[in-house]
């Protein structure tokens, strides 16, 4: 794990951001500007003195010395090194260097719900069955169908059945119904487990009692899955997922920075709205198929928004890639981590706020260094060329070397000041 982290840090430091490319172009331009300034200095003073003498040569040398592009060359790399180090110390791993520079421009951050805004540690809260089926029978059927599923809800159902010491039948077959649920053949009958989309796809209308149960559970923020035996709904199971205590703090902090916050989930609208109401979300996308998550990100981008996506699952990978900046929770799947631009070691939504703070501070330091490096040369080169000679100031090469060294030191010290940044401060 440590070697992987070190590799990411090295890759981040090696890649170039737009600001670095700007500094490189400025340094390249400065080389030609210095040569041109030296030639102009030589020609002008030669004409003034009526020939080439030591004073002219000294001024040409001073121009070349003082215009050395060390400051511009170090302006960005020093800030990048400190930014990457600060990020790693705070549990933020940079996979794409450009992401940390552009994070400051995000105006929308969309979170996946399960495992990101919530703990992902689900449990069966309550269930209701039709009169002809017992709770144990319905739960055993659901556990059998969900036996090969890796979804947190499936795990909650299996754990509940195991907690009751139920005898779980062996399914004859298993099929994942993308975005809808799962199916298995048990004792010769097809049994389905899934949410509202499964009912829609099968054109099934649930009994009023189960429908009322689902509405009540959804109002509490609980997800509901149905157990369907053949074509008959036999049970509704409410599964609770705890909202992370830190989620509300993260969302409030983002909104204070002028960022709109959204949530994307495959849960029913009742569940999504309950969570959104608790957290104060601005945007809610509910009953979203896994394959469609990236389409909703695209929808926001087409409205002119700069979108950051935060997720942890395989289903989040396309949206992480599609977004302007994809942020993966470190406890998530390998696919999500590999699809993201930035990786959070902690499963804490508040870390997203740290990314924005670091991005803004880093960009500010980069601009300061570029302005200093460029501004210094704009003022220093004319002085070295002898523009101030009529007023009694003639800069010798040694003084030019000192000025050049001082400019480099200023850039280095300014970059080091970034280490004083406290990402936990408001």
CSV table of C-alpha atoms in Angstrom, one decimal:
chain,number,residue,atom,x,y,z
A,1,UNK,CA,0.0,0.0,0.0
A,2,UNK,CA,2.8,2.4,0.9
A,3,UNK,CA,4.6,1.8,-2.4
A,4,UNK,CA,1.3,2.5,-4.2
A,5,UNK,CA,0.9,5.8,-2.4
A,6,UNK,CA,4.5,6.8,-3.2
A,7,UNK,CA,4.0,5.9,-6.8
A,8,UNK,CA,0.9,8.2,-7.0
A,9,UNK,CA,2.8,11.0,-5.3
A,10,UNK,CA,5.7,10.7,-7.8
A,11,UNK,CA,3.3,10.6,-10.8
A,12,UNK,CA,1.5,13.7,-9.5
A,13,UNK,CA,4.7,15.6,-9.1
A,14,UNK,CA,5.9,14.6,-12.5
A,15,UNK,CA,2.8,15.6,-14.4
A,16,UNK,CA,2.4,19.2,-15.5
A,17,UNK,CA,-0.6,21.5,-14.8
A,18,UNK,CA,-1.8,24.4,-17.1
A,19,UNK,CA,-0.1,26.8,-14.7
A,20,UNK,CA,3.2,24.9,-15.0
A,21,UNK,CA,2.9,25.0,-18.8
A,22,UNK,CA,2.4,28.7,-18.6
A,23,UNK,CA,5.5,29.1,-16.4
A,24,UNK,CA,7.5,27.0,-18.9
A,25,UNK,CA,6.4,29.2,-21.8
A,26,UNK,CA,7.2,32.3,-19.8
A,27,UNK,CA,10.7,30.9,-19.0
A,28,UNK,CA,11.2,30.1,-22.7
A,29,UNK,CA,10.1,33.5,-23.7
A,30,UNK,CA,12.4,35.1,-21.1
A,31,UNK,CA,15.4,33.4,-22.7
A,32,UNK,CA,14.8,35.1,-26.0
A,33,UNK,CA,13.9,38.3,-24.3
A,34,UNK,CA,17.2,38.3,-22.4
A,35,UNK,CA,19.2,37.6,-25.5
A,36,UNK,CA,17.3,40.4,-27.3
A,37,UNK,CA,17.8,42.8,-24.4
A,38,UNK,CA,21.5,42.0,-24.3
A,39,UNK,CA,21.9,42.7,-28.0
A,40,UNK,CA,19.9,46.0,-27.7
A,41,UNK,CA,22.0,47.0,-24.7
A,42,UNK,CA,25.2,46.3,-26.7
A,43,UNK,CA,24.1,48.2,-29.8
A,44,UNK,CA,22.7,51.2,-27.9
A,45,UNK,CA,25.7,51.8,-25.6
A,46,UNK,CA,28.1,51.1,-28.4
A,47,UNK,CA,26.5,53.9,-30.4
A,48,UNK,CA,26.4,56.2,-27.4
A,49,UNK,CA,30.1,55.7,-26.6
A,50,UNK,CA,31.2,55.6,-30.2
A,51,UNK,CA,32.6,52.1,-29.8
A,52,UNK,CA,32.6,49.0,-27.6
A,53,UNK,CA,34.1,49.5,-24.2
A,54,UNK,CA,34.2,47.7,-20.8
A,55,UNK,CA,31.1,49.5,-19.5
A,56,UNK,CA,29.0,48.2,-22.4
A,57,UNK,CA,30.3,44.6,-21.9
A,58,UNK,CA,29.6,44.8,-18.2
A,59,UNK,CA,26.0,45.9,-18.8
A,60,UNK,CA,25.4,43.1,-21.4
A,61,UNK,CA,26.8,40.6,-18.8
A,62,UNK,CA,24.5,42.0,-16.1
A,63,UNK,CA,21.5,41.7,-18.4
A,64,UNK,CA,22.2,38.0,-19.1
A,65,UNK,CA,22.9,37.3,-15.4
A,66,UNK,CA,19.9,39.1,-14.0
A,67,UNK,CA,17.5,37.6,-16.6
A,68,UNK,CA,18.4,34.0,-15.7
A,69,UNK,CA,15.0,32.2,-15.6
A,70,UNK,CA,15.6,30.3,-12.4
A,71,UNK,CA,12.8,32.0,-10.5
A,72,UNK,CA,10.2,31.2,-13.2
A,73,UNK,CA,11.6,27.7,-13.6
A,74,UNK,CA,11.1,27.0,-9.9
A,75,UNK,CA,7.9,29.0,-9.5
A,76,UNK,CA,5.5,26.1,-10.1
A,77,UNK,CA,7.5,22.9,-9.3
A,78,UNK,CA,8.1,24.0,-5.7
A,79,UNK,CA,4.4,24.7,-5.1
A,80,UNK,CA,3.5,21.4,-6.8
A,81,UNK,CA,5.9,19.5,-4.5
A,82,UNK,CA,4.4,21.2,-1.4
A,83,UNK,CA,0.8,20.7,-2.6
A,84,UNK,CA,1.3,17.0,-3.2
A,85,UNK,CA,3.0,16.6,0.2
A,86,UNK,CA,0.3,18.5,2.0
A,87,UNK,CA,-2.4,16.4,0.2
A,88,UNK,CA,-0.8,13.1,1.1
A,89,UNK,CA,-0.4,14.2,4.7
A,90,UNK,CA,-4.1,14.9,4.8
A,91,UNK,CA,-5.2,11.6,3.2
A,92,UNK,CA,-5.7,13.0,-0.3
A,93,UNK,CA,-3.9,11.1,-3.1
A,94,UNK,CA,-3.5,12.8,-6.4
A,95,UNK,CA,-3.8,10.6,-9.5
A,96,UNK,CA,-4.2,13.4,-12.0
A,97,UNK,CA,-2.2,16.5,-11.2
A,98,UNK,CA,-4.5,18.9,-13.1
A,99,UNK,CA,-7.4,17.9,-10.9
A,100,UNK,CA,-6.0,19.6,-7.8
A,101,UNK,CA,-5.5,22.8,-9.8
A,102,UNK,CA,-9.0,22.9,-11.2
A,103,UNK,CA,-10.9,21.7,-8.1
A,104,UNK,CA,-11.2,25.4,-7.1
A,105,UNK,CA,-13.5,26.0,-10.1
A,106,UNK,CA,-16.1,23.3,-9.2
A,107,UNK,CA,-19.6,24.8,-8.6
A,108,UNK,CA,-21.4,21.5,-8.3
A,109,UNK,CA,-20.4,18.4,-6.2
A,110,UNK,CA,-22.5,15.3,-6.6
A,111,UNK,CA,-22.2,12.5,-4.0
A,112,UNK,CA,-23.3,8.9,-4.4
A,113,UNK,CA,-25.5,8.0,-1.5
A,114,UNK,CA,-24.7,4.5,-0.3
A,115,UNK,CA,-21.3,4.3,1.3
A,116,UNK,CA,-20.5,7.9,0.6
A,117,UNK,CA,-23.1,10.1,2.3
A,118,UNK,CA,-24.2,7.1,4.3
A,119,UNK,CA,-22.1,4.5,6.2
A,120,UNK,CA,-23.1,1.7,3.8
A,121,UNK,CA,-23.6,-0.5,6.9
A,122,UNK,CA,-27.2,-1.6,6.3
A,123,UNK,CA,-29.6,-3.7,8.3
A,124,UNK,CA,-33.1,-5.0,8.0
A,125,UNK,CA,-35.2,-2.5,9.9
A,126,UNK,CA,-38.7,-4.0,9.4
A,127,UNK,CA,-40.6,-6.2,7.0
A,128,UNK,CA,-44.2,-7.0,6.0
A,129,UNK,CA,-45.5,-10.1,4.3
A,130,UNK,CA,-48.8,-11.1,2.7
A,131,UNK,CA,-51.1,-13.3,4.9
A,132,UNK,CA,-50.1,-16.6,3.2
A,133,UNK,CA,-46.4,-16.2,3.8
A,134,UNK,CA,-44.5,-15.9,7.1
A,135,UNK,CA,-41.7,-13.5,7.8
A,136,UNK,CA,-39.2,-16.3,8.1
A,137,UNK,CA,-40.2,-17.9,4.8
A,138,UNK,CA,-40.0,-14.5,2.9
A,139,UNK,CA,-36.6,-13.6,4.5
A,140,UNK,CA,-35.2,-17.1,3.7
A,141,UNK,CA,-36.3,-16.7,0.1
A,142,UNK,CA,-34.7,-13.3,-0.1
A,143,UNK,CA,-31.5,-14.5,1.4
A,144,UNK,CA,-31.3,-17.4,-1.0
A,145,UNK,CA,-31.8,-15.1,-4.0
A,146,UNK,CA,-29.2,-12.6,-2.7
A,147,UNK,CA,-26.7,-15.3,-1.9
A,148,UNK,CA,-24.3,-14.3,-4.7
A,149,UNK,CA,-24.9,-10.6,-4.7
A,150,UNK,CA,-22.2,-8.2,-3.3
A,151,UNK,CA,-24.6,-5.3,-2.8
A,152,UNK,CA,-24.8,-3.9,0.8
A,153,UNK,CA,-28.6,-4.5,0.8
A,154,UNK,CA,-28.0,-8.2,-0.1
A,155,UNK,CA,-25.5,-8.5,2.7
A,156,UNK,CA,-28.0,-7.0,5.2
A,157,UNK,CA,-30.7,-9.5,4.1
A,158,UNK,CA,-28.3,-12.4,4.5
A,159,UNK,CA,-27.1,-11.3,7.9
A,160,UNK,CA,-30.7,-10.9,9.1
A,161,UNK,CA,-31.6,-14.4,7.9
A,162,UNK,CA,-28.5,-15.8,9.5
A,163,UNK,CA,-29.3,-13.9,12.7
A,164,UNK,CA,-32.6,-15.7,12.9
A,165,UNK,CA,-30.9,-19.1,12.2
A,166,UNK,CA,-33.1,-19.7,9.2
A,167,UNK,CA,-32.7,-22.6,6.8
A,168,UNK,CA,-31.8,-20.9,3.5
A,169,UNK,CA,-32.7,-23.0,0.4
A,170,UNK,CA,-30.2,-23.5,-2.3
A,171,UNK,CA,-31.0,-21.6,-5.5
A,172,UNK,CA,-30.8,-23.5,-8.8
A,173,UNK,CA,-29.7,-20.5,-10.8
A,174,UNK,CA,-28.8,-16.8,-10.2
A,175,UNK,CA,-29.2,-13.8,-12.5
A,176,UNK,CA,-28.4,-10.1,-11.8
A,177,UNK,CA,-31.0,-7.9,-13.4
A,178,UNK,CA,-29.0,-4.7,-14.1
A,179,UNK,CA,-30.4,-1.8,-12.2
A,180,UNK,CA,-33.5,-3.7,-11.1
A,181,UNK,CA,-32.6,-6.5,-8.7
A,182,UNK,CA,-31.8,-10.2,-8.8
A,183,UNK,CA,-33.5,-13.5,-9.8
A,184,UNK,CA,-33.0,-17.0,-8.7
A,185,UNK,CA,-34.9,-20.3,-9.2
A,186,UNK,CA,-35.8,-21.8,-5.8
A,187,UNK,CA,-37.7,-25.1,-5.6
A,188,UNK,CA,-38.7,-24.8,-9.2
A,189,UNK,CA,-40.1,-21.3,-8.9
A,190,UNK,CA,-38.5,-18.0,-10.0
A,191,UNK,CA,-38.1,-15.7,-7.1
A,192,UNK,CA,-37.1,-12.0,-7.6
A,193,UNK,CA,-35.8,-9.4,-5.1
A,194,UNK,CA,-35.6,-5.8,-6.1
A,195,UNK,CA,-37.0,-2.3,-5.8
A,196,UNK,CA,-39.6,-0.2,-7.7
A,197,UNK,CA,-37.8,-0.5,-11.0
A,198,UNK,CA,-38.2,-4.3,-10.8
A,199,UNK,CA,-41.9,-3.9,-10.3
A,200,UNK,CA,-42.2,-1.6,-13.3
A,201,UNK,CA,-40.2,-3.9,-15.5
A,202,UNK,CA,-42.5,-6.8,-14.5
A,203,UNK,CA,-45.7,-4.7,-14.6
A,204,UNK,CA,-46.5,-5.8,-11.1
A,205,UNK,CA,-48.8,-3.9,-8.8
A,206,UNK,CA,-48.2,-4.6,-5.1
A,207,UNK,CA,-51.0,-5.1,-2.6
A,208,UNK,CA,-52.1,-1.8,-0.8
A,209,UNK,CA,-50.7,-3.0,2.5
A,210,UNK,CA,-47.2,-3.5,1.0
A,211,UNK,CA,-47.5,-0.2,-0.8
A,212,UNK,CA,-48.4,1.7,2.3
A,213,UNK,CA,-45.6,0.0,4.2
A,214,UNK,CA,-43.1,1.1,1.5
A,215,UNK,CA,-44.3,4.7,1.6
A,216,UNK,CA,-44.0,4.9,5.4
A,217,UNK,CA,-40.5,3.3,5.3
A,218,UNK,CA,-39.4,5.6,2.5
A,219,UNK,CA,-40.5,8.6,4.5
A,220,UNK,CA,-38.1,7.5,7.2
A,221,UNK,CA,-35.3,7.3,4.7
A,222,UNK,CA,-35.3,3.5,4.5
A,223,UNK,CA,-34.9,1.6,1.3
A,224,UNK,CA,-37.5,-1.0,0.4
A,225,UNK,CA,-37.0,-4.2,-1.6
A,226,UNK,CA,-39.8,-6.6,-2.6
A,227,UNK,CA,-39.8,-10.3,-2.7
A,228,UNK,CA,-41.7,-11.7,-5.6
A,229,UNK,CA,-42.5,-15.4,-5.9
A,230,UNK,CA,-43.4,-16.2,-9.5
A,231,UNK,CA,-45.3,-13.0,-10.3
A,232,UNK,CA,-46.8,-12.5,-6.8
A,233,UNK,CA,-45.3,-10.0,-4.4
A,234,UNK,CA,-45.1,-11.8,-1.0
A,235,UNK,CA,-43.1,-9.3,1.1
A,236,UNK,CA,-41.6,-5.9,1.4
A,237,UNK,CA,-38.4,-5.5,3.4
A,238,UNK,CA,-37.3,-2.1,4.7
A,239,UNK,CA,-33.5,-1.7,5.0
A,240,UNK,CA,-31.9,1.2,6.9
A,241,UNK,CA,-28.6,2.9,6.1
A,242,UNK,CA,-27.2,5.4,8.6
A,243,UNK,CA,-26.3,8.8,7.3
A,244,UNK,CA,-22.8,9.7,8.2
A,245,UNK,CA,-22.7,12.3,11.0
A,246,UNK,CA,-20.1,14.3,9.1
A,247,UNK,CA,-22.1,14.4,5.9
A,248,UNK,CA,-24.2,17.4,7.0
A,249,UNK,CA,-21.1,19.3,8.0
A,250,UNK,CA,-19.4,18.6,4.7
A,251,UNK,CA,-22.5,19.8,2.7
A,252,UNK,CA,-22.8,23.0,4.8
A,253,UNK,CA,-19.2,23.8,4.3
A,254,UNK,CA,-19.5,23.3,0.5
A,255,UNK,CA,-22.6,25.4,0.3
A,256,UNK,CA,-20.8,28.2,2.2
A,257,UNK,CA,-18.2,28.2,-0.6
A,258,UNK,CA,-20.9,28.7,-3.1
A,259,UNK,CA,-20.9,25.1,-4.3
A,260,UNK,CA,-24.3,23.4,-5.0
A,261,UNK,CA,-24.4,19.9,-3.6
A,262,UNK,CA,-26.3,17.0,-5.2
A,263,UNK,CA,-26.9,13.3,-4.6
A,264,UNK,CA,-27.4,10.4,-7.0
A,265,UNK,CA,-28.9,7.1,-6.0
A,266,UNK,CA,-30.8,4.1,-7.3
A,267,UNK,CA,-33.1,4.3,-4.3
A,268,UNK,CA,-36.8,5.4,-4.6
A,269,UNK,CA,-37.7,9.0,-4.6
A,270,UNK,CA,-39.2,8.8,-1.1
A,271,UNK,CA,-35.9,7.6,0.3
A,272,UNK,CA,-33.8,10.1,-1.7
A,273,UNK,CA,-36.0,13.0,-0.6
A,274,UNK,CA,-35.9,12.0,3.0
A,275,UNK,CA,-32.0,11.9,2.9
A,276,UNK,CA,-31.9,15.2,0.9
A,277,UNK,CA,-34.2,16.9,3.5
A,278,UNK,CA,-32.0,15.7,6.3
A,279,UNK,CA,-28.8,17.0,4.7
A,280,UNK,CA,-30.1,20.1,2.9
A,281,UNK,CA,-29.1,18.9,-0.6
A,282,UNK,CA,-29.7,21.2,-3.6
A,283,UNK,CA,-29.9,18.5,-6.3
A,284,UNK,CA,-31.4,15.0,-6.1
A,285,UNK,CA,-31.4,12.3,-8.7
A,286,UNK,CA,-33.3,9.2,-7.6
A,287,UNK,CA,-34.1,5.7,-9.1
A,288,UNK,CA,-31.0,6.1,-11.3
A,289,UNK,CA,-29.8,3.0,-13.1
A,290,UNK,CA,-26.1,2.3,-12.6
A,291,UNK,CA,-25.4,2.8,-16.3
A,292,UNK,CA,-27.2,6.2,-16.3
A,293,UNK,CA,-25.2,7.9,-13.5
A,294,UNK,CA,-22.8,9.4,-16.0
A,295,UNK,CA,-25.7,10.7,-18.0
A,296,UNK,CA,-26.9,12.8,-15.1
A,297,UNK,CA,-23.3,14.2,-14.7
A,298,UNK,CA,-23.4,15.1,-18.4
A,299,UNK,CA,-26.7,16.8,-17.9
A,300,UNK,CA,-25.2,19.1,-15.3
A,301,UNK,CA,-22.2,19.8,-17.5
A,302,UNK,CA,-24.4,20.7,-20.4
A,303,UNK,CA,-26.0,23.4,-18.2
A,304,UNK,CA,-22.5,25.0,-17.8
A,305,UNK,CA,-21.6,23.5,-14.4
A,306,UNK,CA,-18.2,22.3,-13.4
A,307,UNK,CA,-19.0,19.0,-11.7
A,308,UNK,CA,-17.1,17.0,-9.2
A,309,UNK,CA,-18.4,13.4,-8.6
A,310,UNK,CA,-17.7,11.5,-5.3
A,311,UNK,CA,-18.3,7.8,-5.2
A,312,UNK,CA,-17.0,4.5,-4.0
A,313,UNK,CA,-18.6,1.7,-6.1
A,314,UNK,CA,-18.2,0.0,-9.4
A,315,UNK,CA,-21.4,1.6,-10.6
A,316,UNK,CA,-19.9,5.0,-9.9
A,317,UNK,CA,-16.9,4.5,-12.2
A,318,UNK,CA,-18.4,5.9,-15.4
A,319,UNK,CA,-19.7,9.0,-13.6
A,320,UNK,CA,-16.2,9.5,-12.0
A,321,UNK,CA,-14.6,9.4,-15.4
A,322,UNK,CA,-17.3,11.7,-17.0
A,323,UNK,CA,-17.1,14.4,-14.3
A,324,UNK,CA,-14.7,17.3,-14.4
A,325,UNK,CA,-13.1,15.8,-11.3
A,326,UNK,CA,-13.7,12.3,-10.1
A,327,UNK,CA,-13.1,11.7,-6.3
A,328,UNK,CA,-13.1,8.2,-5.0
A,329,UNK,CA,-13.5,7.2,-1.4
A,330,UNK,CA,-10.5,5.1,-0.5
A,331,UNK,CA,-12.6,2.3,1.1
A,332,UNK,CA,-14.4,1.8,-2.2
A,333,UNK,CA,-13.8,-0.6,-5.0
A,334,UNK,CA,-10.6,-0.8,-7.0
A,335,UNK,CA,-12.6,0.1,-10.2
A,336,UNK,CA,-13.8,3.4,-8.6
A,337,UNK,CA,-10.3,4.2,-7.3
A,338,UNK,CA,-8.7,3.6,-10.7
A,339,UNK,CA,-11.4,5.7,-12.4
A,340,UNK,CA,-10.9,8.8,-10.1
A,341,UNK,CA,-8.6,11.8,-10.4
A,342,UNK,CA,-8.3,12.1,-6.6
A,343,UNK,CA,-8.6,9.4,-3.9
A,344,UNK,CA,-9.6,10.1,-0.3
A,345,UNK,CA,-8.0,7.7,2.1
A,346,UNK,CA,-10.7,8.4,4.7
A,347,UNK,CA,-14.4,7.6,4.1
A,348,UNK,CA,-15.3,11.2,5.2
A,349,UNK,CA,-17.2,13.6,2.9
A,350,UNK,CA,-15.5,16.5,4.7
A,351,UNK,CA,-12.3,15.6,2.9
A,352,UNK,CA,-13.9,17.0,-0.3
A,353,UNK,CA,-13.9,20.5,1.3
A,354,UNK,CA,-10.2,20.1,2.0
A,355,UNK,CA,-9.6,19.5,-1.7
A,356,UNK,CA,-11.2,22.8,-2.6
A,357,UNK,CA,-9.2,24.6,0.1
A,358,UNK,CA,-5.9,23.1,-1.0
A,359,UNK,CA,-6.7,23.8,-4.7
A,360,UNK,CA,-7.4,27.5,-4.1
A,361,UNK,CA,-4.4,28.0,-1.9
A,362,UNK,CA,-2.1,26.2,-4.3
A,363,UNK,CA,-3.3,28.1,-7.3
A,364,UNK,CA,-2.9,31.4,-5.4
A,365,UNK,CA,0.8,30.5,-4.6
A,366,UNK,CA,1.5,29.5,-8.2
A,367,UNK,CA,0.1,32.8,-9.5
A,368,UNK,CA,2.1,34.8,-6.9
A,369,UNK,CA,5.3,33.1,-7.9
A,370,UNK,CA,4.7,33.6,-11.6
A,371,UNK,CA,3.8,37.3,-11.1
A,372,UNK,CA,7.0,37.7,-9.0
A,373,UNK,CA,9.2,35.9,-11.5
A,374,UNK,CA,7.8,37.8,-14.5
A,375,UNK,CA,7.5,41.2,-12.7
A,376,UNK,CA,11.0,41.0,-11.3
A,377,UNK,CA,12.4,40.6,-14.8
A,378,UNK,CA,10.3,43.4,-16.2
A,379,UNK,CA,11.9,45.8,-13.7
A,380,UNK,CA,15.3,44.3,-13.4
A,381,UNK,CA,16.3,43.9,-17.1
A,382,UNK,CA,16.0,47.6,-17.9
A,383,UNK,CA,17.9,48.5,-14.7
A,384,UNK,CA,20.7,46.0,-15.7
A,385,UNK,CA,20.7,47.5,-19.2
A,386,UNK,CA,21.7,50.9,-17.9
A,387,UNK,CA,18.4,52.7,-18.1
A,388,UNK,CA,19.1,54.4,-14.7
A,389,UNK,CA,22.6,55.4,-15.6
A,390,UNK,CA,21.5,59.1,-16.3
A,391,UNK,CA,20.4,59.1,-12.6
A,392,UNK,CA,23.6,57.8,-11.3
A,393,UNK,CA,22.8,54.1,-10.9
A,394,UNK,CA,24.9,51.6,-12.9
A,395,UNK,CA,24.3,48.0,-11.9
A,396,UNK,CA,27.5,45.9,-11.9
A,397,UNK,CA,27.3,42.1,-12.8
A,398,UNK,CA,27.9,41.1,-9.2
A,399,UNK,CA,24.9,43.0,-8.0
A,400,UNK,CA,22.9,41.5,-10.9
A,401,UNK,CA,23.8,38.1,-9.6
A,402,UNK,CA,22.7,39.0,-6.1
A,403,UNK,CA,19.3,40.2,-7.4
A,404,UNK,CA,18.9,37.0,-9.4
A,405,UNK,CA,19.6,34.9,-6.4
A,406,UNK,CA,17.2,36.9,-4.2
A,407,UNK,CA,14.4,36.5,-6.7
A,408,UNK,CA,14.9,32.7,-6.6
A,409,UNK,CA,14.9,32.7,-2.8
A,410,UNK,CA,11.7,34.8,-2.7
A,411,UNK,CA,10.0,32.2,-4.9
A,412,UNK,CA,11.3,29.3,-2.8
A,413,UNK,CA,10.2,30.9,0.5
A,414,UNK,CA,6.8,31.8,-0.9
A,415,UNK,CA,6.2,28.2,-1.9
A,416,UNK,CA,7.3,27.0,1.5
A,417,UNK,CA,4.7,29.3,3.1
A,418,UNK,CA,2.1,27.0,1.7
A,419,UNK,CA,3.0,24.4,4.3
A,420,UNK,CA,1.5,26.7,6.9
A,421,UNK,CA,-2.0,26.0,5.4
A,422,UNK,CA,-4.4,24.4,7.8
A,423,UNK,CA,-7.0,22.4,5.7
A,424,UNK,CA,-9.2,22.0,8.7
A,425,UNK,CA,-9.7,25.8,9.1
A,426,UNK,CA,-12.7,27.5,7.7
